[in-house]
């Protein structure tokens, strides 16, 4: 079933984080308390932003909603998505806080020496901002939020989706942010989470099996969920049952963005009418290819990715 023409503003509406990432690679062993020579680079990140970029590159009508500072980083984040064809009319600009930033300082052996995150601006995205965009957002086929949003905003989005009959998906982002979904299980139509985040959300040891984590999510009220486990694969909870699926084979060089690509690939095929298990196979394919590049979004991703040879075939399930 492709119901993308049923709604006037048909497409996918994404809510959540846009982050300006900076990387500082040490040229010599780092010495604390003094100036260190580095090679610097920057890129665009944030779970919701990465998902939006993947979707728009795949040709899915995508509206992006976030909050950035009134600064050059925020401008660059918004303009890049606009240039790719996303609707960025729902991005709020705040003069109270700078654009969210993640800084990684890497040792000469490329290991993370220090990570710095300023995500405080996300706390300024409020229910009032939702009010302003809701009439148009309510027309979307799918609405996806990441847990960079505050609990109250996630709850409000869930309520609104229920009222509008829109399908609501959520990505947990991280363990500490996953707990923002406590008590919201039955209001989330589809949860995307990794094994550790799922176990944090359900209050278990993070080593627990993704399949049993998916079962525990069912007991928390989630109707459908995908619990990913890196190169091992992913568990799908659907119609009360949990199935296990192998990852698509890859030769990874940098796994950054794999989870976000998985979500976007899956959503794009759900939008096209595939069922969850088949759609997730496409998500796994896009995720696998994304691990094979240094970028967090596949640079040559285009609407033809899943067509012909690129299109994922159903994989083994058990
Ligand atoms: N080494 C790998 N080989 C093949 N596929 C992989 C590999 N790592 C990740 N993937 C694919 O990406 C999906 C998501 O990976 P993972 O469970 O690491 O998500 P994540 O922790 O959310 O990642 P991210 O750091 O991007 O947020 C996996 O289910 C798998 O399909
Ligand atoms: Mg993730």
mmCIF file of C-alpha atoms and ligand atoms in Angstrom:
data_model
loop_
_atom_site.group_PDB
_atom_site.id
_atom_site.type_symbol
_atom_site.label_atom_id
_atom_site.label_comp_id
_atom_site.label_asym_id
_atom_site.label_seq_id
_atom_site.Cartn_x
_atom_site.Cartn_y
_atom_site.Cartn_z
ATOM 1 C CA UNK A 1 0.000 0.000 0.000
ATOM 2 C CA UNK A 2 1.395 3.396 -0.939
ATOM 3 C CA UNK A 3 -0.757 5.940 0.818
ATOM 4 C CA UNK A 4 1.579 8.887 0.208
ATOM 5 C CA UNK A 5 -1.119 10.712 -1.796
ATOM 6 C CA UNK A 6 -3.780 10.460 0.922
ATOM 7 C CA UNK A 7 -2.582 13.496 2.824
ATOM 8 C CA UNK A 8 -1.981 17.023 1.528
ATOM 9 C CA UNK A 9 1.424 17.448 3.227
ATOM 10 C CA UNK A 10 2.362 13.821 2.581
ATOM 11 C CA UNK A 11 5.858 12.811 3.517
ATOM 12 C CA UNK A 12 7.928 12.337 6.619
ATOM 13 C CA UNK A 13 8.235 14.965 9.353
ATOM 14 C CA UNK A 14 11.404 14.702 11.444
ATOM 15 C CA UNK A 15 11.894 16.328 14.866
ATOM 16 C CA UNK A 16 15.102 16.443 16.881
ATOM 17 C CA UNK A 17 18.752 17.297 16.959
ATOM 18 C CA UNK A 18 20.986 19.120 14.495
ATOM 19 C CA UNK A 19 24.588 19.234 15.645
ATOM 20 C CA UNK A 20 27.717 20.884 14.300
ATOM 21 C CA UNK A 21 30.532 18.332 14.749
ATOM 22 C CA UNK A 22 34.171 19.369 14.951
ATOM 23 C CA UNK A 23 37.105 16.983 14.951
ATOM 24 C CA UNK A 24 40.611 17.932 16.144
ATOM 25 C CA UNK A 25 43.229 15.353 15.248
ATOM 26 C CA UNK A 26 46.431 15.743 17.281
ATOM 27 C CA UNK A 27 49.641 16.043 15.229
ATOM 28 C CA UNK A 28 51.782 15.061 18.230
ATOM 29 C CA UNK A 29 50.977 13.362 21.569
ATOM 30 C CA UNK A 30 48.564 15.636 23.435
ATOM 31 C CA UNK A 31 49.921 17.600 26.389
ATOM 32 C CA UNK A 32 47.304 18.858 28.898
ATOM 33 C CA UNK A 33 47.321 22.472 29.998
ATOM 34 C CA UNK A 34 48.963 23.914 26.899
ATOM 35 C CA UNK A 35 48.347 24.582 23.214
ATOM 36 C CA UNK A 36 48.457 21.481 20.968
ATOM 37 C CA UNK A 37 48.832 21.519 17.158
ATOM 38 C CA UNK A 38 45.947 19.708 15.437
ATOM 39 C CA UNK A 39 44.362 19.105 12.038
ATOM 40 C CA UNK A 40 40.752 20.264 12.262
ATOM 41 C CA UNK A 41 37.666 19.318 10.278
ATOM 42 C CA UNK A 42 33.925 19.762 10.683
ATOM 43 C CA UNK A 43 30.788 17.915 9.630
ATOM 44 C CA UNK A 44 27.043 17.962 10.168
ATOM 45 C CA UNK A 45 25.501 15.537 12.652
ATOM 46 C CA UNK A 46 22.636 14.987 15.042
ATOM 47 C CA UNK A 47 20.443 11.887 14.810
ATOM 48 C CA UNK A 48 17.352 13.645 13.431
ATOM 49 C CA UNK A 49 19.444 15.708 11.013
ATOM 50 C CA UNK A 50 21.264 12.632 9.719
ATOM 51 C CA UNK A 51 17.970 10.794 9.248
ATOM 52 C CA UNK A 52 16.508 13.812 7.423
ATOM 53 C CA UNK A 53 19.528 14.053 5.091
ATOM 54 C CA UNK A 54 19.328 10.334 4.261
ATOM 55 C CA UNK A 55 15.585 10.583 3.578
ATOM 56 C CA UNK A 56 15.773 13.636 1.369
ATOM 57 C CA UNK A 57 18.649 12.113 -0.605
ATOM 58 C CA UNK A 58 16.475 9.001 -1.068
ATOM 59 C CA UNK A 59 13.804 11.250 -2.598
ATOM 60 C CA UNK A 60 11.308 11.125 0.284
ATOM 61 C CA UNK A 61 9.455 14.434 0.884
ATOM 62 C CA UNK A 62 11.020 15.447 4.190
ATOM 63 C CA UNK A 63 10.218 18.270 6.608
ATOM 64 C CA UNK A 64 12.853 18.916 9.261
ATOM 65 C CA UNK A 65 12.078 20.480 12.653
ATOM 66 C CA UNK A 66 14.808 21.435 15.078
ATOM 67 C CA UNK A 67 16.361 24.367 16.894
ATOM 68 C CA UNK A 68 19.667 26.055 16.041
ATOM 69 C CA UNK A 69 21.450 29.151 17.282
ATOM 70 C CA UNK A 70 21.577 32.479 15.440
ATOM 71 C CA UNK A 71 25.119 31.682 14.280
ATOM 72 C CA UNK A 72 27.115 30.486 11.292
ATOM 73 C CA UNK A 73 26.976 26.815 12.347
ATOM 74 C CA UNK A 74 23.180 26.905 12.543
ATOM 75 C CA UNK A 75 22.957 28.652 9.192
ATOM 76 C CA UNK A 76 25.219 26.042 7.574
ATOM 77 C CA UNK A 77 23.193 23.138 9.016
ATOM 78 C CA UNK A 78 19.923 24.574 7.734
ATOM 79 C CA UNK A 79 21.238 25.629 4.315
ATOM 80 C CA UNK A 80 22.740 22.217 3.583
ATOM 81 C CA UNK A 81 19.378 20.487 4.160
ATOM 82 C CA UNK A 82 17.495 23.186 2.256
ATOM 83 C CA UNK A 83 19.895 22.789 -0.659
ATOM 84 C CA UNK A 84 19.191 19.069 -0.762
ATOM 85 C CA UNK A 85 15.449 19.764 -0.963
ATOM 86 C CA UNK A 86 14.225 19.366 2.614
ATOM 87 C CA UNK A 87 11.493 21.623 3.968
ATOM 88 C CA UNK A 88 13.343 23.481 6.741
ATOM 89 C CA UNK A 89 10.558 25.977 7.527
ATOM 90 C CA UNK A 90 10.136 24.303 10.918
ATOM 91 C CA UNK A 91 13.672 24.958 12.151
ATOM 92 C CA UNK A 92 13.607 27.461 15.034
ATOM 93 C CA UNK A 93 16.467 29.940 15.463
ATOM 94 C CA UNK A 94 17.287 30.922 19.028
ATOM 95 C CA UNK A 95 19.501 33.770 20.181
ATOM 96 C CA UNK A 96 19.600 32.349 23.730
ATOM 97 C CA UNK A 97 22.001 29.469 23.060
ATOM 98 C CA UNK A 98 24.530 28.589 20.344
ATOM 99 C CA UNK A 99 23.906 25.773 17.865
ATOM 100 C CA UNK A 100 24.493 22.339 19.397
ATOM 101 C CA UNK A 101 28.097 21.324 19.012
ATOM 102 C CA UNK A 102 30.083 18.147 19.489
ATOM 103 C CA UNK A 103 33.863 18.392 19.583
ATOM 104 C CA UNK A 104 36.116 15.345 19.441
ATOM 105 C CA UNK A 105 39.823 15.701 20.266
ATOM 106 C CA UNK A 106 41.668 12.675 18.925
ATOM 107 C CA UNK A 107 45.056 11.378 20.026
ATOM 108 C CA UNK A 108 47.772 10.595 17.462
ATOM 109 C CA UNK A 109 46.490 6.966 17.456
ATOM 110 C CA UNK A 110 42.996 8.350 16.507
ATOM 111 C CA UNK A 111 41.499 7.320 19.879
ATOM 112 C CA UNK A 112 39.134 9.832 21.485
ATOM 113 C CA UNK A 113 41.115 11.846 24.052
ATOM 114 C CA UNK A 114 38.302 14.240 24.919
ATOM 115 C CA UNK A 115 34.726 14.694 23.777
ATOM 116 C CA UNK A 116 32.808 17.916 24.395
ATOM 117 C CA UNK A 117 29.060 18.237 23.872
ATOM 118 C CA UNK A 118 26.928 21.385 24.165
ATOM 119 C CA UNK A 119 23.359 20.244 23.498
ATOM 120 C CA UNK A 120 21.617 22.682 25.875
ATOM 121 C CA UNK A 121 19.797 24.418 23.021
ATOM 122 C CA UNK A 122 17.543 21.361 22.551
ATOM 123 C CA UNK A 123 15.920 22.067 25.927
ATOM 124 C CA UNK A 124 14.595 25.294 24.395
ATOM 125 C CA UNK A 125 12.464 23.439 21.824
ATOM 126 C CA UNK A 126 9.020 23.600 23.408
ATOM 127 C CA UNK A 127 5.427 22.571 22.916
ATOM 128 C CA UNK A 128 4.744 26.112 21.676
ATOM 129 C CA UNK A 129 7.084 25.415 18.758
ATOM 130 C CA UNK A 130 5.053 22.281 18.007
ATOM 131 C CA UNK A 131 1.847 24.361 18.015
ATOM 132 C CA UNK A 132 3.275 26.619 15.335
ATOM 133 C CA UNK A 133 4.018 23.806 12.872
ATOM 134 C CA UNK A 134 1.384 21.247 13.804
ATOM 135 C CA UNK A 135 -1.351 22.005 11.227
ATOM 136 C CA UNK A 136 1.062 21.102 8.433
ATOM 137 C CA UNK A 137 2.893 18.324 10.278
ATOM 138 C CA UNK A 138 -0.390 16.532 11.027
ATOM 139 C CA UNK A 139 -0.641 15.753 7.292
ATOM 140 C CA UNK A 140 2.586 13.711 7.264
ATOM 141 C CA UNK A 141 2.437 9.940 6.753
ATOM 142 C CA UNK A 142 5.157 9.350 9.296
ATOM 143 C CA UNK A 143 6.414 11.541 12.111
ATOM 144 C CA UNK A 144 9.778 10.667 13.645
ATOM 145 C CA UNK A 145 11.322 12.217 16.733
ATOM 146 C CA UNK A 146 14.694 11.663 18.333
ATOM 147 C CA UNK A 147 15.120 11.730 22.111
ATOM 148 C CA UNK A 148 17.143 14.948 21.987
ATOM 149 C CA UNK A 149 13.709 16.491 22.564
ATOM 150 C CA UNK A 150 12.560 16.957 26.136
ATOM 151 C CA UNK A 151 10.149 14.444 27.698
ATOM 152 C CA UNK A 152 7.239 16.912 27.642
ATOM 153 C CA UNK A 153 7.696 17.602 23.915
ATOM 154 C CA UNK A 154 7.905 13.880 23.134
ATOM 155 C CA UNK A 155 4.713 13.307 25.122
ATOM 156 C CA UNK A 156 2.956 16.158 23.322
ATOM 157 C CA UNK A 157 4.047 14.820 19.925
ATOM 158 C CA UNK A 158 2.795 11.349 20.831
ATOM 159 C CA UNK A 159 -0.600 12.738 21.880
ATOM 160 C CA UNK A 160 -0.912 14.795 18.729
ATOM 161 C CA UNK A 161 0.017 11.902 16.460
ATOM 162 C CA UNK A 162 -2.601 9.750 18.131
ATOM 163 C CA UNK A 163 -5.206 12.482 17.618
ATOM 164 C CA UNK A 164 -4.263 12.984 13.953
ATOM 165 C CA UNK A 165 -3.912 9.280 13.136
ATOM 166 C CA UNK A 166 -0.300 9.853 12.059
ATOM 167 C CA UNK A 167 2.274 7.113 12.569
ATOM 168 C CA UNK A 168 4.800 8.041 15.245
ATOM 169 C CA UNK A 169 8.334 6.639 15.280
ATOM 170 C CA UNK A 170 11.089 7.445 17.777
ATOM 171 C CA UNK A 171 14.869 6.965 17.902
ATOM 172 C CA UNK A 172 16.359 6.793 21.388
ATOM 173 C CA UNK A 173 19.742 8.532 20.541
ATOM 174 C CA UNK A 174 21.538 7.397 23.742
ATOM 175 C CA UNK A 175 20.898 5.552 26.993
ATOM 176 C CA UNK A 176 20.439 8.656 29.161
ATOM 177 C CA UNK A 177 18.043 10.146 26.580
ATOM 178 C CA UNK A 178 16.156 6.858 26.023
ATOM 179 C CA UNK A 179 14.654 7.057 29.515
ATOM 180 C CA UNK A 180 12.683 10.100 28.333
ATOM 181 C CA UNK A 181 10.325 7.509 26.793
ATOM 182 C CA UNK A 182 9.480 5.945 30.169
ATOM 183 C CA UNK A 183 5.737 5.376 30.287
ATOM 184 C CA UNK A 184 5.270 6.375 26.630
ATOM 185 C CA UNK A 185 5.468 2.845 25.163
ATOM 186 C CA UNK A 186 1.919 2.446 23.941
ATOM 187 C CA UNK A 187 1.977 5.928 22.332
ATOM 188 C CA UNK A 188 5.009 5.097 20.141
ATOM 189 C CA UNK A 189 4.070 3.305 16.921
ATOM 190 C CA UNK A 190 7.617 2.206 16.083
ATOM 191 C CA UNK A 191 10.761 2.416 18.213
ATOM 192 C CA UNK A 192 14.294 2.420 16.775
ATOM 193 C CA UNK A 193 16.924 1.754 19.406
ATOM 194 C CA UNK A 194 20.220 -0.040 19.803
ATOM 195 C CA UNK A 195 20.794 -2.862 22.270
ATOM 196 C CA UNK A 196 22.357 -0.754 25.027
ATOM 197 C CA UNK A 197 19.784 2.039 24.736
ATOM 198 C CA UNK A 198 16.940 -0.509 24.825
ATOM 199 C CA UNK A 199 18.340 -2.106 27.956
ATOM 200 C CA UNK A 200 18.765 1.286 29.635
ATOM 201 C CA UNK A 201 15.174 2.139 28.756
ATOM 202 C CA UNK A 202 13.843 -1.072 30.308
ATOM 203 C CA UNK A 203 16.221 -0.835 33.277
ATOM 204 C CA UNK A 204 18.329 -3.932 32.556
ATOM 205 C CA UNK A 205 21.975 -4.865 32.303
ATOM 206 C CA UNK A 206 23.271 -3.435 29.018
ATOM 207 C CA UNK A 207 24.751 -6.798 28.023
ATOM 208 C CA UNK A 208 21.317 -8.414 27.685
ATOM 209 C CA UNK A 209 20.367 -10.033 24.364
ATOM 210 C CA UNK A 210 18.613 -7.683 21.860
ATOM 211 C CA UNK A 211 15.849 -10.288 21.436
ATOM 212 C CA UNK A 212 15.008 -10.333 25.126
ATOM 213 C CA UNK A 213 15.275 -6.532 25.154
ATOM 214 C CA UNK A 214 12.678 -6.452 22.347
ATOM 215 C CA UNK A 215 10.424 -8.752 24.376
ATOM 216 C CA UNK A 216 10.768 -6.479 27.399
ATOM 217 C CA UNK A 217 9.882 -3.480 25.206
ATOM 218 C CA UNK A 218 6.686 -5.324 24.253
ATOM 219 C CA UNK A 219 5.934 -5.723 27.960
ATOM 220 C CA UNK A 220 6.437 -1.942 28.348
ATOM 221 C CA UNK A 221 3.686 -1.379 25.777
ATOM 222 C CA UNK A 222 5.691 -0.830 22.567
ATOM 223 C CA UNK A 223 3.759 -2.320 19.637
ATOM 224 C CA UNK A 224 6.684 -2.373 17.202
ATOM 225 C CA UNK A 225 10.419 -1.911 17.653
ATOM 226 C CA UNK A 226 13.756 -2.534 15.972
ATOM 227 C CA UNK A 227 16.616 -3.246 18.392
ATOM 228 C CA UNK A 228 19.922 -3.018 16.500
ATOM 229 C CA UNK A 229 23.161 -4.674 17.565
ATOM 230 C CA UNK A 230 25.879 -3.331 15.266
ATOM 231 C CA UNK A 231 27.456 -5.841 12.882
ATOM 232 C CA UNK A 232 25.537 -8.714 14.500
ATOM 233 C CA UNK A 233 22.124 -7.683 13.225
ATOM 234 C CA UNK A 234 18.819 -6.602 14.693
ATOM 235 C CA UNK A 235 15.702 -7.869 16.440
ATOM 236 C CA UNK A 236 12.251 -6.858 15.214
ATOM 237 C CA UNK A 237 9.221 -6.730 17.482
ATOM 238 C CA UNK A 238 6.008 -6.790 15.460
ATOM 239 C CA UNK A 239 2.513 -8.170 16.115
ATOM 240 C CA UNK A 240 3.624 -9.428 19.511
ATOM 241 C CA UNK A 241 6.464 -11.597 18.135
ATOM 242 C CA UNK A 242 10.232 -11.039 18.054
ATOM 243 C CA UNK A 243 12.387 -12.138 15.090
ATOM 244 C CA UNK A 244 16.153 -11.967 14.605
ATOM 245 C CA UNK A 245 17.873 -10.786 11.399
ATOM 246 C CA UNK A 246 21.531 -10.792 10.351
ATOM 247 C CA UNK A 247 23.203 -7.521 9.394
ATOM 248 C CA UNK A 248 24.107 -7.018 5.731
ATOM 249 C CA UNK A 249 27.785 -7.865 5.232
ATOM 250 C CA UNK A 250 30.099 -4.874 5.171
ATOM 251 C CA UNK A 251 33.762 -3.849 5.337
ATOM 252 C CA UNK A 252 33.406 -0.974 7.815
ATOM 253 C CA UNK A 253 35.832 1.955 7.952
ATOM 254 C CA UNK A 254 33.715 4.222 10.223
ATOM 255 C CA UNK A 255 30.435 3.149 11.817
ATOM 256 C CA UNK A 256 29.283 6.724 12.569
ATOM 257 C CA UNK A 257 25.773 7.254 11.218
ATOM 258 C CA UNK A 258 24.969 3.549 10.709
ATOM 259 C CA UNK A 259 22.042 3.631 13.130
ATOM 260 C CA UNK A 260 20.659 6.805 11.546
ATOM 261 C CA UNK A 261 20.998 5.324 8.042
ATOM 262 C CA UNK A 262 19.187 2.200 9.274
ATOM 263 C CA UNK A 263 16.252 4.312 10.485
ATOM 264 C CA UNK A 264 16.102 6.392 7.292
ATOM 265 C CA UNK A 265 16.359 3.406 4.954
ATOM 266 C CA UNK A 266 13.603 1.636 6.869
ATOM 267 C CA UNK A 267 11.335 4.685 6.994
ATOM 268 C CA UNK A 268 11.779 5.381 3.294
ATOM 269 C CA UNK A 269 10.544 1.871 2.458
ATOM 270 C CA UNK A 270 7.706 2.007 5.004
ATOM 271 C CA UNK A 271 6.706 5.259 3.290
ATOM 272 C CA UNK A 272 6.733 3.410 -0.042
ATOM 273 C CA UNK A 273 4.430 0.742 1.369
ATOM 274 C CA UNK A 274 6.740 -2.130 2.419
ATOM 275 C CA UNK A 275 6.021 -4.027 5.648
ATOM 276 C CA UNK A 276 8.384 -3.576 8.592
ATOM 277 C CA UNK A 277 10.612 -6.664 8.099
ATOM 278 C CA UNK A 278 11.200 -5.937 4.397
ATOM 279 C CA UNK A 279 11.675 -2.214 5.034
ATOM 280 C CA UNK A 280 14.220 -2.960 7.780
ATOM 281 C CA UNK A 281 16.207 -5.094 5.294
ATOM 282 C CA UNK A 282 16.619 -1.947 3.197
ATOM 283 C CA UNK A 283 17.584 -0.062 6.350
ATOM 284 C CA UNK A 284 20.255 -2.668 7.065
ATOM 285 C CA UNK A 285 21.574 -2.388 3.501
ATOM 286 C CA UNK A 286 21.882 1.398 3.672
ATOM 287 C CA UNK A 287 23.459 1.121 7.148
ATOM 288 C CA UNK A 288 26.015 -1.425 5.916
ATOM 289 C CA UNK A 289 27.038 0.786 2.976
ATOM 290 C CA UNK A 290 27.247 3.790 5.339
ATOM 291 C CA UNK A 291 29.775 1.979 7.564
ATOM 292 C CA UNK A 292 32.013 1.679 4.498
ATOM 293 C CA UNK A 293 32.507 5.463 4.191
ATOM 294 C CA UNK A 294 34.108 8.007 6.507
ATOM 295 C CA UNK A 295 31.026 10.244 6.189
ATOM 296 C CA UNK A 296 27.983 9.794 8.451
ATOM 297 C CA UNK A 297 25.631 9.973 5.432
ATOM 298 C CA UNK A 298 26.479 8.030 2.263
ATOM 299 C CA UNK A 299 27.831 10.759 -0.074
ATOM 300 C CA UNK A 300 26.408 9.361 -3.331
ATOM 301 C CA UNK A 301 23.026 8.384 -1.873
ATOM 302 C CA UNK A 302 20.229 9.046 -4.366
ATOM 303 C CA UNK A 303 16.575 8.061 -4.995
ATOM 304 C CA UNK A 304 17.762 5.107 -7.105
ATOM 305 C CA UNK A 305 19.690 3.467 -4.227
ATOM 306 C CA UNK A 306 17.184 0.706 -3.520
ATOM 307 C CA UNK A 307 16.193 0.211 -7.155
ATOM 308 C CA UNK A 308 17.716 -2.605 -9.176
ATOM 309 C CA UNK A 309 20.899 -3.960 -7.599
ATOM 310 C CA UNK A 310 20.753 -1.654 -4.580
ATOM 311 C CA UNK A 311 17.349 -2.832 -3.416
ATOM 312 C CA UNK A 312 17.653 -5.145 -0.402
ATOM 313 C CA UNK A 313 16.141 -8.592 -0.613
ATOM 314 C CA UNK A 314 14.502 -10.299 2.364
ATOM 315 C CA UNK A 315 17.184 -11.862 4.537
ATOM 316 C CA UNK A 316 17.236 -14.796 6.920
ATOM 317 C CA UNK A 317 14.890 -14.544 9.887
ATOM 318 C CA UNK A 318 14.421 -16.875 12.802
HETATM 319 N N1 LIG B 1 29.956 -3.676 11.205
HETATM 320 C C1 LIG B 1 28.775 -3.651 10.602
HETATM 321 N N2 LIG B 1 28.532 -4.432 9.521
HETATM 322 C C2 LIG B 1 27.332 -4.430 8.897
HETATM 323 N N3 LIG B 1 26.282 -3.679 9.296
HETATM 324 C C3 LIG B 1 26.460 -2.907 10.385
HETATM 325 C C4 LIG B 1 27.706 -2.834 11.086
HETATM 326 N N4 LIG B 1 27.571 -1.953 12.113
HETATM 327 C C5 LIG B 1 26.290 -1.508 12.045
HETATM 328 N N5 LIG B 1 25.618 -2.078 11.017
HETATM 329 C C6 LIG B 1 24.220 -1.881 10.632
HETATM 330 O O1 LIG B 1 23.738 -0.716 11.231
HETATM 331 C C7 LIG B 1 22.665 -1.027 12.131
HETATM 332 C C8 LIG B 1 22.729 -0.086 13.309
HETATM 333 O O2 LIG B 1 23.962 -0.260 13.965
HETATM 334 P P1 LIG B 1 24.125 -0.019 15.528
HETATM 335 O O3 LIG B 1 23.381 -1.069 16.261
HETATM 336 O O4 LIG B 1 25.579 0.133 15.794
HETATM 337 O O5 LIG B 1 23.331 1.356 15.697
HETATM 338 P P2 LIG B 1 23.661 2.619 16.604
HETATM 339 O O6 LIG B 1 24.369 2.189 17.844
HETATM 340 O O7 LIG B 1 22.394 3.364 16.725
HETATM 341 O O8 LIG B 1 24.654 3.395 15.661
HETATM 342 P P3 LIG B 1 24.983 4.953 15.670
HETATM 343 O O9 LIG B 1 26.310 5.026 16.331
HETATM 344 O O10 LIG B 1 25.009 5.302 14.228
HETATM 345 O O11 LIG B 1 23.897 5.636 16.437
HETATM 346 C C9 LIG B 1 22.828 -2.495 12.476
HETATM 347 O O12 LIG B 1 21.606 -3.109 12.824
HETATM 348 C C10 LIG B 1 23.384 -3.044 11.165
HETATM 349 O O13 LIG B 1 22.324 -3.295 10.267
HETATM 350 MG MG1 LIG B 2 21.875 5.419 17.127
#
